[in-house]
Amino acid sequence: MEFEEIKRLKRTVRKAIGGEKGTAVFFEHPTLPEHGDYSTNIALILAKKRKTSPRQLAEEIVENLKKEKEKIWEKVEVAGPGFINFWFTKEYLLERAKFINHRQKLKETLQKKGKGKTVVIDYSSPNIAKPFGIGHLRSTNIGQAIYNLYRTLGWKTVGDNHLGDWGTQFGKLIVAIKKWGKKDLSALTIKDLEELYVRFHQEASRNPSLEEEGREWFKKLEEKDPEAVRIWRACVDISWREFARIYRLLGVKIDFAYGESFYQDKMEEVVKEAEEKEIAKKSKGALIVEIPGLSAPAMLKKSDGATTYLLRDLAAIKFRLKKWQPDLIIYEVGADQSLHFKQLFAVAEMLGWTKKVRLIHVAHGMIRWEKGKFSTRKGETIHLEEVIQEGIKRAKKLIASSQTGKNLSQKEREKVAQAVAIGGIKFNDLKQEPQKDIIFSWEKVLSFEGYSAPYLQYTLARCFSILKKKSFSGEVSLPEKINKEEESLLRTFYRFPEVIAMAAENFSPHFLAQYLFELAQKFNLFYQKHKVLGSNRENFRLFLVLTVKNILQQGLEILGIEVLERM
Ligand code: ARG
């Protein structure tokens, strides 16, 4: 995905290198500002082909570039062994900042990228009869941010919550409910269900015949036995009420929740297709698919005839392909399921389903808890709701004891505490690559100074407050001399669309999170050193504040972090 800047750069560089066709020209943002806005290694690559010195070639290219008419950069320089670094002119940077402030134009440009394309995002996907755990929190937050990124880029986005509401574990649960549960199903709570499930496993280790009973009940469920279905339905309802509450707290809404049970009557078709295409075979009574290069075969049916998680996932692919014709299906699921997705994608390919669709597993790492902070008792999962409540409690305390909440009413403070806590928890999932494990520390999650949601929310609220005192108006022009802090802001704005595209392409919202953080830091540096209101270039500075505000606001919205105008 390319935007204006890169397109223009490429065009000119292609000319400057003699229009050699098929030569890919790459640009990147140097990490150090001394190396310009963009940098390319094209001379290093071409020199190898042409067998000349890269540095010399770089200098020739730069000479050619200087002859080009496109004067959007003020400086082009050769660096190191032959890198070429580019600096945009400030006039051009100002133009780009204006473009970013033009909501409609920005929106249209962004939306062009994904026009006509469809993505299905499979995320959140908690399991029925178990509390909503921390693992599903990551999937929910990262999945939602990826959804928002693609939507911003004009893709048709379909969110599907692939609830774990089917499988052999429900046979076990039914046995446990019948043996030890309350008679009145509607009186069961999610905690009861969790305890019953744990009890089943304890008792089954002493009495293995229970496992057999569990299998029989799942079989009955698959055969639509009315009692089995009634108990299962009650479990789904209890869990769904709990999930709905959590989604409301998180401010997340997922388009569909077909769930695994939806595929009950769609699995046989897949089995047939796999048999007809001769990729499935019987092995010790089970139905498996052997995958070249993978030692573990994929299992479609167990030896007792029960269907598997994998088979339901296959049925889901088939269904999604038919219903939405997606170009891309993204699964935001923990890294512990990597083998499952390798198998799934391989079988889908063997079935010939993947000619027009790309399947991606965004495998997130684990959350580790700082020692002693949220210790779990043995085997017990951390309940998300407790984490959220704890966060709100801590945020309230923080706000009560800080400058922040001073001018706020009690009600506003509550709202801020909730937004800061939930924003903080979400941002913690988004701030680094999904693949990495993250450490959960309340100090970091709720920090007003670090790489955190509250810091960004606070910076944004500061922009709002400045603009409330006086808004930017009319035309903006460059001041005679622009200072370092102003310039560093100008050199950051234009990257916003590109960062959105990069985050989407890499399925990694952290690129956006990092960019917003960088911008906020630059803004705060600027704000500490220079006054905005009453300065001799008030309007220009108000324009900078406005641009920061617009970017932070849209960026936080994409990440699903609540925006506060006052805090
Ligand atoms: N319910 C599963 C779990 O909690 C996650 C499902 C992920 N999505 C999928 N299509 N397999 O482990």
Coordinates of C-alpha atoms and ligand atoms in Angstrom, one line a residue:
M1 CA 0.0 0.0 0.0
E2 CA 1.5 3.2 -1.0
F3 CA 0.7 6.8 -0.4
E4 CA 1.5 10.0 -2.2
E5 CA 5.0 10.6 -0.8
I6 CA 6.4 7.2 -1.6
K7 CA 4.8 7.1 -5.0
R8 CA 6.4 10.4 -5.9
L9 CA 9.7 9.4 -4.5
K10 CA 9.7 6.2 -6.4
R11 CA 8.7 7.8 -9.7
T12 CA 11.6 10.2 -9.5
V13 CA 14.1 7.8 -8.2
R14 CA 13.2 5.4 -11.0
K15 CA 14.0 8.2 -13.5
A16 CA 17.2 9.0 -11.8
I17 CA 18.5 5.5 -11.9
G18 CA 17.9 5.4 -15.6
G19 CA 14.4 4.0 -15.6
E20 CA 15.6 0.4 -15.2
K21 CA 12.4 -1.6 -15.3
G22 CA 11.6 -4.1 -12.7
T23 CA 13.9 -2.7 -10.1
A24 CA 12.2 -2.5 -6.8
V25 CA 12.8 0.6 -4.9
F26 CA 12.3 0.5 -1.2
F27 CA 12.1 3.3 1.3
E28 CA 12.2 3.3 5.0
H29 CA 12.0 5.8 7.7
P30 CA 15.5 6.0 9.3
T31 CA 15.4 5.6 13.0
L32 CA 17.5 8.7 13.5
P33 CA 16.1 12.1 12.4
E34 CA 19.6 13.0 11.2
H35 CA 19.1 10.5 8.4
G36 CA 16.1 12.2 6.9
D37 CA 12.4 11.4 6.4
Y38 CA 13.1 8.5 4.1
S39 CA 16.0 6.5 3.1
T40 CA 16.7 4.0 0.3
N41 CA 19.3 1.4 -0.3
I42 CA 18.7 1.4 -4.1
A43 CA 22.3 2.4 -4.9
L44 CA 23.6 -0.5 -2.9
I45 CA 21.4 -2.9 -4.8
L46 CA 22.1 -1.5 -8.2
A47 CA 25.8 -1.2 -7.7
K48 CA 26.0 -5.0 -7.2
K49 CA 24.2 -5.5 -10.5
R50 CA 26.2 -2.9 -12.4
K51 CA 29.4 -3.9 -10.6
T52 CA 30.3 -0.4 -9.6
S53 CA 30.9 1.4 -6.3
P54 CA 27.7 2.0 -4.5
R55 CA 28.8 5.3 -3.0
Q56 CA 29.7 6.6 -6.4
L57 CA 26.5 5.4 -7.9
A58 CA 24.5 7.0 -5.0
E59 CA 26.2 10.3 -5.8
E60 CA 25.3 10.0 -9.5
I61 CA 21.7 9.3 -8.6
V62 CA 21.6 12.3 -6.3
E63 CA 23.0 14.5 -9.1
N64 CA 20.2 13.2 -11.4
L65 CA 17.7 13.8 -8.7
K66 CA 18.7 17.4 -8.4
K67 CA 17.8 17.9 -12.0
E68 CA 14.3 16.5 -11.6
K69 CA 11.5 18.9 -11.5
E70 CA 9.7 17.5 -8.4
K71 CA 10.9 19.7 -5.7
I72 CA 9.3 18.1 -2.8
W73 CA 12.5 17.6 -0.9
E74 CA 14.8 20.2 0.4
K75 CA 17.8 17.9 0.8
V76 CA 19.0 14.6 -0.7
E77 CA 22.2 13.2 0.7
V78 CA 24.4 10.2 0.4
A79 CA 25.2 8.5 3.6
G80 CA 27.4 5.6 4.8
P81 CA 28.2 3.0 2.2
G82 CA 25.7 4.4 -0.3
F83 CA 22.3 5.0 1.3
I84 CA 20.4 8.0 0.0
N85 CA 18.5 10.0 2.5
F86 CA 15.7 12.4 1.7
W87 CA 14.3 15.4 3.6
F88 CA 11.0 16.9 2.5
T89 CA 10.6 20.6 2.2
K90 CA 8.7 22.3 5.0
E91 CA 6.2 23.6 2.4
Y92 CA 5.4 20.1 1.3
L93 CA 5.2 18.9 4.9
L94 CA 2.7 21.6 5.6
E95 CA 0.6 20.6 2.6
R96 CA 0.6 17.1 3.9
A97 CA -0.5 18.2 7.4
K98 CA -3.4 20.1 5.8
F99 CA -4.4 17.0 3.9
I100 CA -4.4 15.0 7.2
N101 CA -6.6 17.6 8.8
H102 CA -9.0 17.4 5.9
R103 CA -11.1 14.5 7.2
Q104 CA -13.0 13.8 4.1
K105 CA -9.9 13.8 1.8
L106 CA -8.0 11.7 4.2
K107 CA -10.8 9.2 4.6
E108 CA -11.2 8.9 0.8
T109 CA -7.5 8.3 0.3
L110 CA -7.4 5.7 3.0
Q111 CA -10.5 3.9 1.8
K112 CA -9.2 3.6 -1.7
K113 CA -6.7 1.1 -0.5
G114 CA -9.2 -1.7 0.3
K115 CA -11.9 -0.9 -2.1
G116 CA -13.7 -4.0 -3.2
K117 CA -11.9 -6.3 -0.8
T118 CA -13.3 -8.3 2.1
V119 CA -11.7 -9.5 5.2
V120 CA -13.2 -11.9 7.8
I121 CA -11.7 -11.5 11.2
D122 CA -12.2 -14.3 13.7
Y123 CA -11.5 -12.9 17.1
S124 CA -12.4 -13.0 20.8
S125 CA -13.9 -16.5 20.6
P126 CA -14.3 -17.4 24.3
N127 CA -15.4 -20.8 25.4
I128 CA -18.9 -21.4 26.8
A129 CA -19.1 -22.5 30.4
K130 CA -15.8 -21.0 31.3
P131 CA -15.2 -17.4 32.4
F132 CA -13.9 -14.9 30.0
G133 CA -10.2 -15.3 30.6
I134 CA -7.2 -13.0 30.0
G135 CA -6.2 -15.0 26.9
H136 CA -9.4 -14.0 25.2
L137 CA -8.9 -10.4 26.2
R138 CA -5.8 -10.2 24.0
S139 CA -7.7 -11.8 21.1
T140 CA -10.6 -9.3 21.6
N141 CA -8.4 -6.2 21.8
I142 CA -6.0 -7.0 19.0
G143 CA -8.7 -8.5 16.8
Q144 CA -10.9 -5.4 17.2
A145 CA -8.0 -3.1 16.4
I146 CA -7.1 -5.1 13.3
Y147 CA -10.8 -4.9 12.3
N148 CA -10.8 -1.2 12.8
L149 CA -7.6 -0.8 10.8
Y150 CA -9.0 -2.7 7.8
R151 CA -12.2 -0.8 8.0
T152 CA -10.4 2.5 8.0
L153 CA -8.6 1.3 4.8
G154 CA -11.9 0.7 3.1
W155 CA -12.1 -3.0 3.3
K156 CA -15.5 -4.7 3.9
T157 CA -14.9 -6.1 7.3
V158 CA -16.7 -9.0 8.9
G159 CA -16.1 -9.8 12.5
D160 CA -16.9 -13.3 13.6
N161 CA -16.8 -14.4 17.2
H162 CA -16.1 -18.2 16.9
L163 CA -17.5 -19.1 20.3
G164 CA -16.3 -22.4 21.7
D165 CA -19.8 -23.8 22.2
W166 CA -19.4 -27.3 20.9
G167 CA -17.2 -30.3 21.5
T168 CA -16.6 -33.2 23.8
Q169 CA -16.2 -31.0 26.8
F170 CA -19.9 -30.4 26.7
G171 CA -20.6 -34.1 27.2
K172 CA -18.5 -33.9 30.4
L173 CA -20.3 -30.8 31.5
I174 CA -23.7 -32.4 31.0
V175 CA -22.6 -35.4 33.1
A176 CA -21.4 -33.0 35.8
I177 CA -24.6 -30.9 35.8
K178 CA -26.7 -34.0 36.0
K179 CA -24.7 -35.5 38.8
W180 CA -23.9 -32.6 41.0
G181 CA -25.5 -29.5 39.6
K182 CA -28.6 -27.6 40.7
K183 CA -31.9 -29.0 39.5
D184 CA -33.1 -25.6 38.3
L185 CA -30.8 -24.9 35.4
S186 CA -31.7 -21.3 35.3
A187 CA -30.1 -20.9 38.8
L188 CA -26.7 -22.0 37.6
T189 CA -24.0 -19.3 37.4
I190 CA -20.9 -19.2 35.3
K191 CA -18.8 -19.9 38.5
D192 CA -21.0 -23.1 39.1
L193 CA -20.2 -24.2 35.6
E194 CA -16.5 -23.7 36.0
E195 CA -16.6 -25.6 39.3
L196 CA -18.6 -28.4 37.9
Y197 CA -16.1 -28.8 35.1
V198 CA -13.2 -28.9 37.5
R199 CA -15.0 -31.4 39.7
F200 CA -15.6 -33.6 36.7
H201 CA -11.9 -33.8 36.0
Q202 CA -11.1 -34.5 39.7
E203 CA -13.6 -37.3 39.9
A204 CA -12.8 -38.7 36.5
S205 CA -9.2 -39.2 37.5
R206 CA -10.5 -41.6 40.2
N207 CA -13.3 -43.0 38.2
P208 CA -12.4 -43.3 34.5
S209 CA -15.9 -44.5 33.5
L210 CA -17.0 -40.9 33.8
E211 CA -15.0 -40.0 30.7
E212 CA -17.0 -42.7 28.9
E213 CA -20.2 -41.2 30.1
G214 CA -19.0 -37.8 28.9
R215 CA -18.4 -39.1 25.4
E216 CA -21.8 -40.7 25.3
W217 CA -23.5 -37.5 26.3
F218 CA -21.6 -35.5 23.6
K219 CA -22.7 -38.1 21.2
K220 CA -26.3 -37.6 22.4
L221 CA -25.8 -33.9 22.0
E222 CA -24.6 -34.4 18.4
E223 CA -27.7 -36.5 17.8
K224 CA -29.9 -33.8 19.2
D225 CA -31.1 -35.7 22.3
P226 CA -33.6 -33.2 23.8
E227 CA -32.2 -33.4 27.4
A228 CA -28.7 -32.9 26.2
V229 CA -29.7 -30.0 24.1
R230 CA -31.7 -28.4 26.9
I231 CA -28.8 -28.5 29.3
W232 CA -26.3 -27.3 26.6
R233 CA -28.6 -24.4 25.8
A234 CA -28.8 -23.3 29.4
C235 CA -25.0 -23.3 29.5
V236 CA -24.8 -21.2 26.4
D237 CA -27.3 -18.7 27.8
I238 CA -25.5 -18.3 31.1
S239 CA -22.2 -17.7 29.4
W240 CA -23.5 -15.4 26.8
R241 CA -25.0 -13.1 29.5
E242 CA -21.5 -12.9 31.0
F243 CA -19.8 -12.3 27.8
A244 CA -22.2 -9.6 26.8
R245 CA -21.5 -7.7 30.0
I246 CA -17.7 -7.9 29.3
Y247 CA -18.1 -6.7 25.8
R248 CA -20.1 -3.8 27.0
L249 CA -17.4 -2.9 29.5
L250 CA -14.8 -3.1 26.8
G251 CA -16.9 -1.2 24.3
V252 CA -16.5 -4.0 21.8
K253 CA -19.2 -5.2 19.4
I254 CA -18.6 -8.1 17.1
D255 CA -20.7 -8.4 14.0
F256 CA -21.4 -12.1 14.2
A257 CA -21.1 -14.9 16.6
Y258 CA -21.9 -18.0 14.7
G259 CA -19.9 -20.2 17.1
E260 CA -18.8 -23.7 16.7
S261 CA -22.3 -25.2 17.2
F262 CA -23.5 -23.5 14.1
Y263 CA -21.5 -26.0 12.1
Q264 CA -23.2 -29.1 13.5
D265 CA -25.0 -29.8 10.2
K266 CA -22.2 -28.5 8.0
M267 CA -19.4 -30.8 9.0
E268 CA -20.6 -34.0 7.1
E269 CA -20.3 -32.2 3.9
V270 CA -16.7 -31.4 4.6
V271 CA -16.0 -35.0 5.5
K272 CA -17.5 -36.1 2.3
E273 CA -15.5 -33.6 0.2
A274 CA -12.3 -34.7 2.0
E275 CA -13.1 -38.3 1.3
E276 CA -14.0 -37.7 -2.3
K277 CA -10.9 -35.7 -2.9
E278 CA -9.0 -38.6 -1.3
I279 CA -7.2 -36.6 1.3
A280 CA -8.9 -38.1 4.4
K281 CA -8.3 -41.6 5.5
K282 CA -9.2 -43.9 8.4
S283 CA -6.5 -44.5 11.0
K284 CA -7.3 -46.6 14.1
G285 CA -11.0 -45.7 13.7
A286 CA -10.4 -42.0 13.5
L287 CA -10.6 -39.9 10.3
I288 CA -7.4 -38.1 9.6
V289 CA -5.6 -36.1 7.0
E290 CA -1.8 -36.5 6.7
I291 CA 0.0 -33.3 5.9
P292 CA 3.3 -33.4 4.1
G293 CA 5.9 -31.8 6.2
L294 CA 3.9 -32.0 9.5
S295 CA 4.4 -35.0 11.7
A296 CA 1.0 -34.6 13.4
P297 CA -1.9 -35.5 11.2
A298 CA -5.0 -33.4 11.3
M299 CA -8.0 -35.2 12.9
L300 CA -11.4 -34.7 11.4
K301 CA -13.2 -37.3 13.5
K302 CA -12.2 -39.2 16.6
S303 CA -12.4 -42.9 16.8
D304 CA -15.8 -42.8 18.5
G305 CA -17.1 -40.7 15.6
A306 CA -17.2 -37.4 17.4
T307 CA -16.4 -34.4 15.4
T308 CA -13.4 -32.2 16.2
Y309 CA -12.5 -28.6 16.6
L310 CA -10.5 -28.8 13.4
L311 CA -13.5 -30.1 11.4
R312 CA -15.6 -27.3 12.7
D313 CA -13.0 -24.8 11.7
L314 CA -12.9 -26.3 8.2
A315 CA -16.7 -26.1 8.0
A316 CA -16.4 -22.5 9.1
I317 CA -14.0 -21.7 6.3
K318 CA -16.3 -23.3 3.7
F319 CA -19.2 -21.3 5.1
R320 CA -17.3 -18.0 5.1
L321 CA -16.0 -18.4 1.6
K322 CA -19.5 -19.0 0.4
K323 CA -21.2 -16.3 2.4
W324 CA -18.7 -13.4 2.1
Q325 CA -16.1 -14.4 -0.6
P326 CA -13.3 -12.9 1.5
D327 CA -9.9 -12.1 0.1
L328 CA -8.5 -12.6 3.6
I329 CA -9.4 -14.4 6.8
I330 CA -7.5 -13.4 9.9
Y331 CA -7.6 -15.6 13.0
E332 CA -6.5 -13.7 16.1
V333 CA -5.8 -16.6 18.4
G334 CA -3.1 -17.5 21.0
A335 CA 0.2 -18.9 19.8
D336 CA -0.5 -22.1 21.6
Q337 CA -2.8 -23.0 18.8
S338 CA -0.2 -22.6 16.0
L339 CA -0.1 -26.3 15.2
H340 CA -3.9 -26.3 14.9
F341 CA -3.8 -23.4 12.4
K342 CA -1.0 -24.9 10.4
Q343 CA -3.0 -28.1 10.0
L344 CA -6.2 -26.2 9.3
F345 CA -4.6 -24.0 6.5
A346 CA -2.8 -27.1 5.0
V347 CA -6.1 -29.1 4.8
A348 CA -7.9 -26.1 3.4
E349 CA -5.3 -25.9 0.7
M350 CA -5.4 -29.6 0.0
L351 CA -9.1 -29.3 -0.4
G352 CA -8.4 -26.6 -3.0
W353 CA -10.2 -23.8 -1.1
T354 CA -7.4 -21.3 -0.9
K355 CA -7.0 -20.2 -4.4
K356 CA -8.6 -16.8 -3.8
V357 CA -8.2 -16.4 -0.1
R358 CA -5.3 -15.8 2.1
L359 CA -5.5 -17.4 5.6
I360 CA -3.5 -15.8 8.4
H361 CA -3.1 -16.8 12.0
V362 CA -2.1 -13.8 14.1
A363 CA -0.7 -15.7 17.1
H364 CA -0.6 -13.6 20.2
G365 CA 1.8 -14.3 23.1
M366 CA 0.9 -14.8 26.7
I367 CA 0.3 -12.2 29.4
R368 CA 2.6 -12.7 32.3
W369 CA 1.7 -11.2 35.6
E370 CA 4.2 -9.3 37.6
K371 CA 5.0 -11.5 40.6
G372 CA 2.7 -11.2 43.5
K373 CA 0.4 -8.8 41.8
F374 CA -2.3 -11.1 40.4
S375 CA -1.2 -14.5 41.5
T376 CA -3.5 -17.2 40.4
R377 CA -4.3 -20.1 42.6
K378 CA -3.3 -23.4 41.1
G379 CA -4.9 -24.0 37.8
E380 CA -7.4 -21.2 38.2
T381 CA -7.8 -18.8 35.3
I382 CA -7.7 -15.1 35.9
H383 CA -11.1 -13.6 35.5
L384 CA -11.1 -10.6 33.3
E385 CA -13.9 -8.9 35.1
E386 CA -11.8 -8.9 38.3
V387 CA -9.0 -7.3 36.4
I388 CA -11.2 -4.6 35.0
Q389 CA -12.7 -3.8 38.4
E390 CA -9.3 -3.7 40.0
G391 CA -8.1 -1.3 37.3
I392 CA -11.0 1.0 37.8
K393 CA -10.4 1.1 41.6
R394 CA -6.8 1.9 41.1
A395 CA -7.5 4.6 38.4
K396 CA -10.0 6.3 40.8
K397 CA -7.4 6.5 43.5
L398 CA -4.8 7.9 41.1
I399 CA -7.1 10.5 39.8
A400 CA -8.3 11.5 43.2
S401 CA -4.7 12.1 44.3
S402 CA -3.5 13.9 41.1
Q403 CA -3.8 17.2 39.4
T404 CA -5.8 15.6 36.7
G405 CA -9.1 15.2 38.4
K406 CA -9.1 18.5 40.2
N407 CA -11.6 20.4 38.1
L408 CA -13.8 17.5 37.4
S409 CA -17.1 16.6 39.0
Q410 CA -17.5 13.4 40.8
K411 CA -19.4 11.9 37.8
E412 CA -16.8 13.0 35.4
R413 CA -14.1 11.5 37.5
E414 CA -15.8 8.1 37.5
K415 CA -16.1 8.3 33.7
V416 CA -12.4 9.2 33.4
A417 CA -11.4 6.4 35.8
Q418 CA -13.2 3.9 33.7
A419 CA -11.9 5.1 30.4
V420 CA -8.3 5.2 31.8
A421 CA -8.5 1.7 33.3
I422 CA -10.1 0.1 30.3
G423 CA -8.0 2.1 27.8
G424 CA -4.9 1.1 29.8
I425 CA -5.7 -2.5 29.8
K426 CA -6.5 -2.5 26.1
F427 CA -3.4 -0.5 25.2
N428 CA -1.3 -3.0 27.1
D429 CA -2.3 -5.6 24.6
L430 CA -1.7 -3.4 21.6
K431 CA 1.5 -1.6 22.4
Q432 CA 3.9 -4.3 21.2
E433 CA 3.8 -6.9 18.5
P434 CA 1.0 -9.4 19.1
Q435 CA 3.5 -12.3 19.0
K436 CA 5.4 -11.2 22.0
D437 CA 4.5 -12.1 25.6
I438 CA 3.6 -9.2 27.7
I439 CA 4.1 -8.4 31.3
F440 CA 1.1 -7.0 33.1
S441 CA 2.1 -4.3 35.6
W442 CA -0.5 -1.9 37.0
E443 CA 2.1 0.8 37.2
K444 CA 2.8 0.7 33.5
V445 CA -0.9 0.1 32.5
L446 CA -2.0 3.1 34.4
S447 CA 1.0 5.3 34.0
F448 CA 0.4 8.9 33.0
E449 CA 4.0 9.3 31.8
G450 CA 5.0 6.2 29.9
Y451 CA 4.0 4.3 26.8
S452 CA 0.5 3.9 27.9
A453 CA -3.1 4.8 27.1
P454 CA -3.5 7.3 29.9
Y455 CA -0.5 9.2 28.6
L456 CA -2.0 9.4 25.1
Q457 CA -5.5 10.2 26.5
Y458 CA -4.0 12.9 28.6
T459 CA -2.0 14.5 25.8
L460 CA -5.1 14.5 23.6
A461 CA -7.2 16.1 26.4
R462 CA -4.5 18.8 26.6
C463 CA -4.9 19.5 22.9
F464 CA -8.7 19.7 23.3
S465 CA -8.3 22.1 26.1
I466 CA -5.9 24.4 24.2
L467 CA -8.3 24.4 21.2
K468 CA -11.2 25.1 23.4
K469 CA -9.6 28.4 24.6
K470 CA -8.9 29.4 21.0
S471 CA -9.5 27.5 17.9
F472 CA -7.3 27.5 14.8
S473 CA -8.8 29.5 12.0
G474 CA -8.3 30.4 8.5
E475 CA -5.1 29.9 6.5
V476 CA -1.9 28.6 7.8
S477 CA 1.5 29.5 6.5
L478 CA 5.0 28.7 7.6
P479 CA 6.7 31.1 9.9
E480 CA 10.0 32.6 8.8
K481 CA 12.0 30.4 11.0
I482 CA 10.7 27.3 12.3
N483 CA 12.1 25.8 15.5
K484 CA 13.3 22.3 16.2
E485 CA 10.2 21.2 18.1
E486 CA 7.8 22.6 15.5
E487 CA 9.8 20.9 12.7
S488 CA 9.9 17.6 14.4
L489 CA 6.1 17.6 14.6
L490 CA 5.8 18.5 10.9
R491 CA 8.1 15.7 10.1
T492 CA 5.8 13.2 11.9
F493 CA 2.4 14.2 10.7
Y494 CA 2.6 13.0 7.1
R495 CA 3.4 9.4 8.2
F496 CA -0.1 8.8 9.7
P497 CA -1.8 7.2 6.7
E498 CA 1.3 5.1 6.0
V499 CA 1.4 3.9 9.5
I500 CA -2.2 2.8 9.4
A501 CA -1.4 0.8 6.2
M502 CA 1.7 -0.7 7.7
A503 CA -0.2 -1.8 10.9
A504 CA -2.9 -3.4 8.8
E505 CA -0.5 -5.1 6.4
N506 CA 1.5 -6.6 9.2
F507 CA -1.6 -7.4 11.4
S508 CA 0.2 -5.5 14.1
P509 CA -1.6 -2.5 15.6
H510 CA 1.5 -1.8 17.6
F511 CA 2.9 0.2 14.7
L512 CA 0.1 2.7 15.2
A513 CA 0.4 2.6 18.9
Q514 CA 4.1 3.4 18.7
Y515 CA 3.6 6.2 16.2
L516 CA 1.0 7.8 18.4
F517 CA 3.3 7.6 21.3
E518 CA 6.1 9.2 19.4
L519 CA 3.8 12.0 18.2
A520 CA 2.6 12.6 21.8
Q521 CA 6.1 12.8 23.1
K522 CA 7.1 15.3 20.4
F523 CA 4.1 17.3 21.1
N524 CA 4.7 17.4 24.8
L525 CA 8.3 18.5 24.2
F526 CA 7.1 21.3 22.0
Y527 CA 4.4 22.3 24.5
Q528 CA 6.9 22.4 27.4
K529 CA 9.2 24.7 25.5
H530 CA 6.9 27.0 23.6
K531 CA 3.7 28.8 24.4
V532 CA 0.9 28.4 22.0
L533 CA -1.6 31.0 23.0
G534 CA -0.4 34.6 22.8
S535 CA 2.8 33.6 20.9
N536 CA 3.8 35.6 17.8
R537 CA 2.8 32.7 15.6
E538 CA -0.2 31.6 17.4
N539 CA -2.2 30.5 14.4
F540 CA 0.6 28.3 13.1
R541 CA 1.0 26.7 16.5
L542 CA -2.7 26.2 16.9
F543 CA -2.6 24.4 13.6
L544 CA 0.1 22.1 15.0
V545 CA -2.1 21.4 18.0
L546 CA -5.1 20.8 15.8
T547 CA -3.1 18.3 13.7
V548 CA -1.9 16.4 16.8
K549 CA -5.4 16.4 18.1
N550 CA -6.8 15.0 14.9
I551 CA -4.2 12.3 14.6
L552 CA -4.4 11.2 18.2
Q553 CA -8.1 11.2 18.2
Q554 CA -8.4 9.1 15.0
G555 CA -5.6 6.8 16.1
L556 CA -7.0 6.1 19.5
E557 CA -10.4 5.4 17.9
I558 CA -8.8 2.8 15.6
L559 CA -7.1 1.2 18.6
G560 CA -10.4 1.2 20.5
I561 CA -9.2 3.5 23.2
E562 CA -11.8 5.9 24.6
V563 CA -11.1 9.6 23.8
L564 CA -11.6 12.0 26.7
E565 CA -12.0 15.7 26.0
R566 CA -11.4 16.5 29.6
M567 CA -9.4 14.7 32.3
Ligands
ARG1 N1 -12.5 -21.0 21.5 C1 -11.1 -21.2 21.1 C2 -10.3 -21.2 22.4 O1 -10.6 -20.5 23.3 C3 -10.6 -20.2 20.2 C4 -11.2 -20.2 18.8 C5 -10.4 -19.5 17.8 N2 -11.0 -19.4 16.5 C6 -11.0 -20.5 15.7 N3 -11.6 -20.3 14.5 N4 -10.5 -21.6 16.0 O2 -9.3 -21.8 22.5

